[in-house]
C-alpha positions as CSV (number, residue, x, y, z in Angstrom):
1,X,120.0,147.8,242.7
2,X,117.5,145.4,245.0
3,X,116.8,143.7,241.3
4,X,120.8,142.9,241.0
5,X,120.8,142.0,244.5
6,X,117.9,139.5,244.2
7,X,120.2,137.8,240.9
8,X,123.6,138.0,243.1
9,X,121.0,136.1,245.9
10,X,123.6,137.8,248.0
11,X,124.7,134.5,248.3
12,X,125.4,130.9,250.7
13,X,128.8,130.6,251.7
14,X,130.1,127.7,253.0
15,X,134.1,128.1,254.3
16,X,136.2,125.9,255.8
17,X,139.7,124.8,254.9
18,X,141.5,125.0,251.6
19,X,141.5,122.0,249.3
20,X,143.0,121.7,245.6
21,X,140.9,119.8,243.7
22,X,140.7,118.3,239.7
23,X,139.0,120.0,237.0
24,X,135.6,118.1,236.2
25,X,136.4,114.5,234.6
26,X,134.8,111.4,234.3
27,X,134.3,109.9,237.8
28,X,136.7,107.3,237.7
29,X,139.3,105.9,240.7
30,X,142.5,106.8,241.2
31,X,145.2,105.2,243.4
32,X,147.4,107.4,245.7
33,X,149.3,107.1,248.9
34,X,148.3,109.3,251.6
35,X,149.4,109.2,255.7
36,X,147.5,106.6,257.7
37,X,147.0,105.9,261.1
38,X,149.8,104.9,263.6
39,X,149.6,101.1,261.5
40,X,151.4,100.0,258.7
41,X,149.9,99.1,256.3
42,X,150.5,95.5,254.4
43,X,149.4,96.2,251.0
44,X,150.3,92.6,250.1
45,X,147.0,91.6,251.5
46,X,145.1,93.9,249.1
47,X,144.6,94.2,245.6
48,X,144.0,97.9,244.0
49,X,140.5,99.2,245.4
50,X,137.8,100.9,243.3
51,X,135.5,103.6,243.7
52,X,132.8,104.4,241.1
53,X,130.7,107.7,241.8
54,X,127.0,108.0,240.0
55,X,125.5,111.7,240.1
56,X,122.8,112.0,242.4
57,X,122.8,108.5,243.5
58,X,125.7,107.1,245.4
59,X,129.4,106.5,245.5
60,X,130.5,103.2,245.6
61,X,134.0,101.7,247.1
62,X,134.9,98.2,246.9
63,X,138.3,96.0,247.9
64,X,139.4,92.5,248.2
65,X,141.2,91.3,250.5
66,X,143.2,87.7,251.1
67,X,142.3,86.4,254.4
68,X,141.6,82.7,255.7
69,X,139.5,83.6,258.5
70,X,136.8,85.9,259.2
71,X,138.1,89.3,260.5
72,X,137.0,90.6,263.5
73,X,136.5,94.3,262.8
74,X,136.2,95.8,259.1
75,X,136.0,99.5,259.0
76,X,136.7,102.1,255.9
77,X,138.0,105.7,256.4
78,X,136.5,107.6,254.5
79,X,138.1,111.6,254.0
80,X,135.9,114.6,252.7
81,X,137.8,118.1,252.1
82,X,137.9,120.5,255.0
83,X,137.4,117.2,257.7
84,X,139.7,117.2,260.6
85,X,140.3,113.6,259.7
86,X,138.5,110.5,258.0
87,X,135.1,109.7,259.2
88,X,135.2,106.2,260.0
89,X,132.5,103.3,259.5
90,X,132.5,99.9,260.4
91,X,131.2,97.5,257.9
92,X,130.0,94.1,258.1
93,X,132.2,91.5,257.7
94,X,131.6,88.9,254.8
95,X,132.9,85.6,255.3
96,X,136.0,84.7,253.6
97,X,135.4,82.0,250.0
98,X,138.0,81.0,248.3
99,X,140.6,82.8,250.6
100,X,139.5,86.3,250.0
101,X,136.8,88.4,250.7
102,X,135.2,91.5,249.1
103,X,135.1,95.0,251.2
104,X,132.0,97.0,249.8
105,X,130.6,100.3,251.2
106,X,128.0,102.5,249.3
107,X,127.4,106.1,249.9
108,X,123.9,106.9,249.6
109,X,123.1,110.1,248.0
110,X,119.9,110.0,248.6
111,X,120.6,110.3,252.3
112,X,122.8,113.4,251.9
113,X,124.2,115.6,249.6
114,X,127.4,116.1,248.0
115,X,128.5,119.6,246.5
116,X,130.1,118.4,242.7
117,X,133.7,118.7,242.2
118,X,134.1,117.2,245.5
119,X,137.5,114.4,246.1
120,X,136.0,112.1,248.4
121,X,138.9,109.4,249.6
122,X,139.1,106.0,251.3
123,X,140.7,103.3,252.3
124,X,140.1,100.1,254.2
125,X,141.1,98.8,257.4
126,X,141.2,95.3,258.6
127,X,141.7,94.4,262.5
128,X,142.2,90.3,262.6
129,X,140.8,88.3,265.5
130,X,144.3,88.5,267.1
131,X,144.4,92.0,267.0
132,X,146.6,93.2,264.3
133,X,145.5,95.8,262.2
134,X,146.5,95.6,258.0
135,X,145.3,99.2,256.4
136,X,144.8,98.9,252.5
137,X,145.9,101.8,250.0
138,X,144.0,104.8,249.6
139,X,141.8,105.4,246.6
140,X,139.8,108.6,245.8
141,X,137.0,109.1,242.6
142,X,135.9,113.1,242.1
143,X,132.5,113.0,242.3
144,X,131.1,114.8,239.5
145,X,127.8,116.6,237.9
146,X,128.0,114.3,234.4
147,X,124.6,115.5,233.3
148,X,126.1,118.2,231.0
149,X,128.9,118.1,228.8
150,X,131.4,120.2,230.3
151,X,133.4,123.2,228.1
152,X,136.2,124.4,229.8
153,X,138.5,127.3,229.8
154,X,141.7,127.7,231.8
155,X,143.4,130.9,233.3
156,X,145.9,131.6,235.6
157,X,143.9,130.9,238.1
158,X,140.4,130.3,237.6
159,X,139.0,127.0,235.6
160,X,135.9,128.1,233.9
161,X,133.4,125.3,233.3
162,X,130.3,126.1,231.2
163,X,127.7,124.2,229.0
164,X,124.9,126.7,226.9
165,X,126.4,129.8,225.4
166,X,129.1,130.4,222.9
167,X,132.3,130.4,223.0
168,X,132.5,134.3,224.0
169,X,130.0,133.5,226.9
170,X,132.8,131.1,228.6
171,X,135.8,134.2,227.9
172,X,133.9,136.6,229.8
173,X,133.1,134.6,232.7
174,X,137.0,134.1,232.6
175,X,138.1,137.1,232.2
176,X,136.0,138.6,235.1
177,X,137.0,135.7,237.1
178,X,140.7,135.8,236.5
179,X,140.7,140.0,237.9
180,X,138.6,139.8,240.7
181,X,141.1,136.9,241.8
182,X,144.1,138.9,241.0
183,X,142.8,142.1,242.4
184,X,141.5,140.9,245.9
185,X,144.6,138.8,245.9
186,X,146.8,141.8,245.7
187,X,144.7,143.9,248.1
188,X,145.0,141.4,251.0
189,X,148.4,140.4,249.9
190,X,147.9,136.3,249.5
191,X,148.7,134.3,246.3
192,X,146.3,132.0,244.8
193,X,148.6,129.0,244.0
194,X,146.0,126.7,243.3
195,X,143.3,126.6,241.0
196,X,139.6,127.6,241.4
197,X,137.2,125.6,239.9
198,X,134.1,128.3,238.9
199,X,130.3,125.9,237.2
200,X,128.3,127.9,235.5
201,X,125.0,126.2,235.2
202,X,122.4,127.8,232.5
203,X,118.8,126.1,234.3
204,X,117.7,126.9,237.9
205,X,116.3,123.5,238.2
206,X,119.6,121.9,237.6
207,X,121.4,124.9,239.5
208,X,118.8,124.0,242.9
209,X,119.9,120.2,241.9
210,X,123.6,120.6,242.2
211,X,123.7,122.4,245.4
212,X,121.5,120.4,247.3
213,X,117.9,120.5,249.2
214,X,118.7,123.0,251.2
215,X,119.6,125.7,249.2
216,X,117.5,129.0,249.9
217,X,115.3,130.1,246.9
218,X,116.7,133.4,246.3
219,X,120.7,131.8,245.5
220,X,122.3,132.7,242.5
221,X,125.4,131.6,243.2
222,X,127.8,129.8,246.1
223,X,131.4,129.8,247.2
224,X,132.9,126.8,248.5
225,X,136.3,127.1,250.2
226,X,136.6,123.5,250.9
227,X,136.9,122.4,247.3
228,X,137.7,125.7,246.0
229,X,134.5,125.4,244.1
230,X,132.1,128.6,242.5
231,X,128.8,127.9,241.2
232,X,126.5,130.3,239.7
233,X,123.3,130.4,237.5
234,X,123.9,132.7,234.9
235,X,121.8,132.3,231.9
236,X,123.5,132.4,228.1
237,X,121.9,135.9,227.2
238,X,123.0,136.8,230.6
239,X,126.6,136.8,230.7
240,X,126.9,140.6,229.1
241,X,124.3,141.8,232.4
242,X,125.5,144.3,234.7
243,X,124.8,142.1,237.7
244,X,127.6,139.8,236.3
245,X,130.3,141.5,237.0
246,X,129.2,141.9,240.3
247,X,127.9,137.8,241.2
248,X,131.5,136.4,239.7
249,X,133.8,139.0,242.0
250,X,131.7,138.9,244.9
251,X,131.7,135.2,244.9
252,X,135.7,135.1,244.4
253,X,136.6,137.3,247.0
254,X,134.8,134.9,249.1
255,X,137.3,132.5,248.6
256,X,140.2,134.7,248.3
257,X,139.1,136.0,251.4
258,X,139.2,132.3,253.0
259,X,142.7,131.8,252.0
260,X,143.8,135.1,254.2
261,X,142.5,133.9,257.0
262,X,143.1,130.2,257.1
263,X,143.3,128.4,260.2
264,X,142.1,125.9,262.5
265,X,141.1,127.6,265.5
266,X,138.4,130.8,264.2
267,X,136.4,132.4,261.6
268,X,136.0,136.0,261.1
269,X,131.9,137.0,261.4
270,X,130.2,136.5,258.6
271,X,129.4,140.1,258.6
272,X,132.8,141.3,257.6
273,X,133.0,138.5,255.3
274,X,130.1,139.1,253.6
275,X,131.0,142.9,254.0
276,X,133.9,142.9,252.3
277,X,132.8,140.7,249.4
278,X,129.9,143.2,248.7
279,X,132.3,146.3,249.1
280,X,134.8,145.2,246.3
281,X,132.2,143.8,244.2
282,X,129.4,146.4,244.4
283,X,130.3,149.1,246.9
284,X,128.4,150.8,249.0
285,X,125.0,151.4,246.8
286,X,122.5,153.6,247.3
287,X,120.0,151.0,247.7
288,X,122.0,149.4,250.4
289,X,122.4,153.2,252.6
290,X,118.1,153.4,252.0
291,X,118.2,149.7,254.1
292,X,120.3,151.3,256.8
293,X,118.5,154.8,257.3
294,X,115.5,152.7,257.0
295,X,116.4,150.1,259.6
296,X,117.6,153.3,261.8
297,X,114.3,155.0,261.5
298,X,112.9,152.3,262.6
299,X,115.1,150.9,265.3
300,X,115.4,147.8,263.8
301,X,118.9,148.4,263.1
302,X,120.5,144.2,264.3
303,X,123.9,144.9,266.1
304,X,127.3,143.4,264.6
305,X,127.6,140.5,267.0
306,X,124.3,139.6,265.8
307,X,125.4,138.8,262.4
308,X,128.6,137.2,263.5
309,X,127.2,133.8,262.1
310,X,124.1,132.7,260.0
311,X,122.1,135.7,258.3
312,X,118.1,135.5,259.1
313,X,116.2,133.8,256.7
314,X,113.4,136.5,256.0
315,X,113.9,138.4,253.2
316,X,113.7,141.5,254.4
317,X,116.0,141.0,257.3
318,X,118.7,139.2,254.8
319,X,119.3,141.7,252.9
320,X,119.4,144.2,255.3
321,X,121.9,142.1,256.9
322,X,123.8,142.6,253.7
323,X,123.1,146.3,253.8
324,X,124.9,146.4,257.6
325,X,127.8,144.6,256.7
326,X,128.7,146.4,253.6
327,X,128.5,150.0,255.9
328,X,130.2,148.6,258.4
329,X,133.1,148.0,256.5
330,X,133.0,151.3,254.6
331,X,132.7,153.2,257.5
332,X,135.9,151.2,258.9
333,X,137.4,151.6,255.8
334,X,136.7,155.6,256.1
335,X,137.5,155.9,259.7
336,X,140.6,153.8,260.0
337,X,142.0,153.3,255.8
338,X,142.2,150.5,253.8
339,X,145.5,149.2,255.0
340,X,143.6,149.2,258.7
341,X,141.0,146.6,256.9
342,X,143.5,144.5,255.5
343,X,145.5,144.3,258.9
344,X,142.2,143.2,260.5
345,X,141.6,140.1,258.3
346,X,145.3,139.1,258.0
347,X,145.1,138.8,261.6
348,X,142.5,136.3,262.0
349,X,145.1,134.1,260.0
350,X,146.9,133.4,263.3
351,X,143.8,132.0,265.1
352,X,143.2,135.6,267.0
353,X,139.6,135.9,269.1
354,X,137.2,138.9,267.3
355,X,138.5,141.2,270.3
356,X,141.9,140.5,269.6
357,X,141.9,141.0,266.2
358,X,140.5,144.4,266.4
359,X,142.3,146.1,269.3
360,X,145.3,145.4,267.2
361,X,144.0,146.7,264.2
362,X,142.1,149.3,265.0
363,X,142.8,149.6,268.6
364,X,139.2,149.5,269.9
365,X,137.1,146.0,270.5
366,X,134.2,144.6,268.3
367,X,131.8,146.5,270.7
368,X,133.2,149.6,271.0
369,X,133.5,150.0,267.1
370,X,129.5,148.8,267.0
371,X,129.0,151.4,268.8
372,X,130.9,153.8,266.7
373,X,129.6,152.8,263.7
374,X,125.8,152.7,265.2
375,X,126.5,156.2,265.8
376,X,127.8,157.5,262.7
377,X,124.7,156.0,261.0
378,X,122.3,157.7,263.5
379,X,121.5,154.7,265.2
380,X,121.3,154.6,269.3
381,X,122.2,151.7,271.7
382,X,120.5,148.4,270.5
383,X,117.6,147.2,272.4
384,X,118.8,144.0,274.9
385,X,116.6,141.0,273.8
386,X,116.7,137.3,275.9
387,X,117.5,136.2,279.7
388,X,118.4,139.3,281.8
389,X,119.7,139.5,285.5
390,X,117.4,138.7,288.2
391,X,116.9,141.4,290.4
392,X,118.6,141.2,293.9
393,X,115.7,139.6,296.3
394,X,114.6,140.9,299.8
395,X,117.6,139.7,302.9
396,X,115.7,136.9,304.8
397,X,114.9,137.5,308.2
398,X,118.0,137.6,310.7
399,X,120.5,137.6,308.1
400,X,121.4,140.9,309.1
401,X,122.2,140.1,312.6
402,X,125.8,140.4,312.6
403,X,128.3,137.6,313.4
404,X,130.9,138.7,316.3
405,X,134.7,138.0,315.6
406,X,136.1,138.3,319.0
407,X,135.4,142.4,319.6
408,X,134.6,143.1,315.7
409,X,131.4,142.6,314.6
410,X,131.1,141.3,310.7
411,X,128.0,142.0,308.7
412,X,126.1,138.7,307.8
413,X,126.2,137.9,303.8
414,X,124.4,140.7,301.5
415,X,124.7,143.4,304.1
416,X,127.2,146.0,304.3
417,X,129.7,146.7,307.1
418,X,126.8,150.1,307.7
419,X,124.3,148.3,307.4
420,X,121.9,147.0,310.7
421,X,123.1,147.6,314.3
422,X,126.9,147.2,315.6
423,X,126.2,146.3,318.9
424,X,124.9,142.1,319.4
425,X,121.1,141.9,320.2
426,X,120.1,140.9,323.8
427,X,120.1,137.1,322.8
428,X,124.0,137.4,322.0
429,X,126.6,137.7,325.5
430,X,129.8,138.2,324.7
431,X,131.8,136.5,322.0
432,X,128.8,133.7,321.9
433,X,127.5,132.9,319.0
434,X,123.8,134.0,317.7
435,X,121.4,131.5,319.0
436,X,120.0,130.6,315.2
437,X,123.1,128.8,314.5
438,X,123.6,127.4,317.6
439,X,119.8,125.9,317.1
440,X,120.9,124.6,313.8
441,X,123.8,123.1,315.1
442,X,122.5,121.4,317.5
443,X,119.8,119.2,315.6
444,X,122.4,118.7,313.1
445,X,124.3,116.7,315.8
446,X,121.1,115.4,317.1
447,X,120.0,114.1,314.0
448,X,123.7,112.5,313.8
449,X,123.1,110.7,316.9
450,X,119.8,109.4,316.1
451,X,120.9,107.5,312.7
452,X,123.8,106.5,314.1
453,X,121.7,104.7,316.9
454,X,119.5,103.4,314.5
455,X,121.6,101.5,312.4
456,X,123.0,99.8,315.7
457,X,119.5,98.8,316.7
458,X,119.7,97.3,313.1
459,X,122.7,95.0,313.4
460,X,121.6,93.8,316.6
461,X,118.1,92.7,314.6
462,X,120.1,90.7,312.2
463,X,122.6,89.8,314.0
């Protein structure tokens, strides 16, 4: 089993919100109108804008636009799937020749990296010296892996794109990807209306290449919510392996699972993601209970709110990572049901806090079920790591001399109404109040007077 997990890489996922995009074509522009900002837009001062994407290198967007004079700001909007809105930068303005001017921006690749099969749009916008704003139409170019030549296969639901092995290789691949849609689809009870685009790439090298520098060495594959997007590296003599039909489900529910939860204000951890993607894919394997007893015998067992986010980068601790999330949600699954599980993620769809979600579902918070499920594995209370409460210090001297309230005496701060004598000390008659504060008081008014003499010594200098 650790040999299919190594293949599976037990995978990066990247989620965010849900964007339809094109199956893989050349990467040319297209012209579409989208909402702007709160300015209309005068298209009559623009002609039709291009945008040219290279592989690897850079995408390119370029407009003219008729104008006598030199504007005063130029800026392009610029929209990437999952954003909250367009990222905006301002661009140089060239001066006008011939009563038009050319609007350029380049995207340099080589400065950051761009998942394939990702829409990026833009569009211009133009604030004159007197202050009114003209926004050109929007253009968008699908920036796209064109090393390979692309076969393609179409389902109900999953786009399979491919480039070594047969024709059989690319109906497999389909056909595991179409069920695992349909069947975590039907288990959390969400339709999958728009298409997912699933890259099979036959190299590593090019594999590494496609999803960027910082890809971990041990990936084999990589969901991507935001353009609806699987990759995997899944060789042409590979595609009848065991560990197949285990990468292509586990990657799908991934997505699946992104589409049940879906909202702007919070993601589930990453261990019940991850959890439930490896319990529907794989189960809970044998080799992934020896991780747990292991990490139990050892005490090295990480709680759930430790894998709430990123998994550690070792590679012992990442797959054990793996290991806790998929018990965690059988032993939900065994304590509570299946329908209990799929109450708990449909929740999260309406932005509900990890507490929330669970006392509803299950009835008990995230830390009291980390607790029971520590203890149906054997494991005890975690060990507390990182800053811990200071220890309450010693009372200075005479802060225990009580304060008197007419005939009541109250405690100074940090003692208790038992604590120290009830009576005043010698020093106090009466209602009068200790002599420390009455000292303190006193400079305080002293030191009062003094400045305020001081100064008029000063005016009378410079006067």
């Amino acid at each position: 089993m650790r040999s299919v997990r190594l293949a599976i890489a037990i995978l990066v996922l990247v989620v965010a919100g849900t964007t339809a995009v094109a199956a893989p074509s050349p990467a040319a522009a297209t012209s579409a109108p989208v909402a702007g900002p709160a300015v209309a837009t005068q298209a009559a001062s623009f002609d039709p804008p291009t945008a040219t994407a290279r592989f690897g290198a850079s995408i390119a967007f370029e407009q003219r636009f008729r104008a006598t004079a030199q504007p005063a700001r130029v800026e392009i909007l610029l929209e990437f799937p999952g954003a909250l809105g367009p990222h905006v930068v301002e661009v140089p303005s060239p001066v006008p020749v011939g009563g038009a001017l050319t609007l350029r921006h380049v995207l340099n690749l080589g400065e950051g990296h761009i998942l394939p099969n990702t829409m990026v749009g833009a569009r211009w916008r133009v604030t004159a010296r007197d202050g009114s704003i003209e926004l050109g139409p929007r253009v968008a170019v699908l920036y796209a892996d064109t090393r390979f030549t692309w076969r393609t296969r179409t389902g109900d639901r999953v786009h399979v794109h491919w480039y070594g092995g047969s024709d059989a290789f690319g109906a497999r691949a389909l056909d595991i990807g179409e069920r695992a849609v349909a069947e975590t689809g039907t288990l959390l009870g969400v339709a999958e209306s728009d298409p997912i685009d699933f890259f099979i790439y036959a190299e590593q090298a090019a594999f590494y290449d496609a999803l960027g520098p910082g890809t971990r060495e041990n990936v084999g594959g990589q969901a991507n919510a935001e353009i609806r997007t699987l990759f995997a590296l899944i060789g042409p003599d590979s595609i009848n392996d065991p560990w197949v039909g285990i990468v292509i489900p586990h990657e799908l529910t991934h997505l699946v699972f992104d589409t049940a939860v879906a909202n702007p204000y919070h993601f589930p951890p990453r261990w019940l993601n991850e959890g439930l993607a490896v319990y529907l894919s794989a189960g809970y394997a044998a080799a992934d209970r020896r991780e747990v007893t292991d990490a139990v015998r050892r005490n090295a067992l990480t709680p759930l709110d430790g894998l709430g986010g990123q998994f550690p980068t070792t590679r012992d601790e990442f797959f054990l990572a793996y290991a806790e999330s998929v018990s965690a949600v059988d032993f939900l699954v065994a304590t509570y049901g299946r329908d209990a599980l799929i109450t708990l993620i449909r929740s999260y769809a309406a932005g509900t806090t990890d507490d929330e979600a669970f006392l509803a579902a299950l009835g008990v918070d995230v830390a009291a079920f980390d607790a029971a499920w520590r203890s149906s594995v054997g494991a005890g209370a975690p060990a507390v790591y990182g800053p811990q409460p200071a220890p309450a210090g010693p009372v200075p001297p005479g802060w225990d001399v009580p304060v008197i309230v007419g005939d009541v005496a109250s405690p100074r701060p940090g003692t208790s109404p038992g604590d120290g004598p009830t009576s005043p000390p010698d020093s106090v008659a009466g209602d009068a109040l200790p002599l420390i504060p009455l000292i303190g008081t006193a400079a305080a008014v002293a030191a009062v007077l003094g400045f305020v003499g001081w100064r008029a010594r000063q005016r009378r200098l410079h006067s």
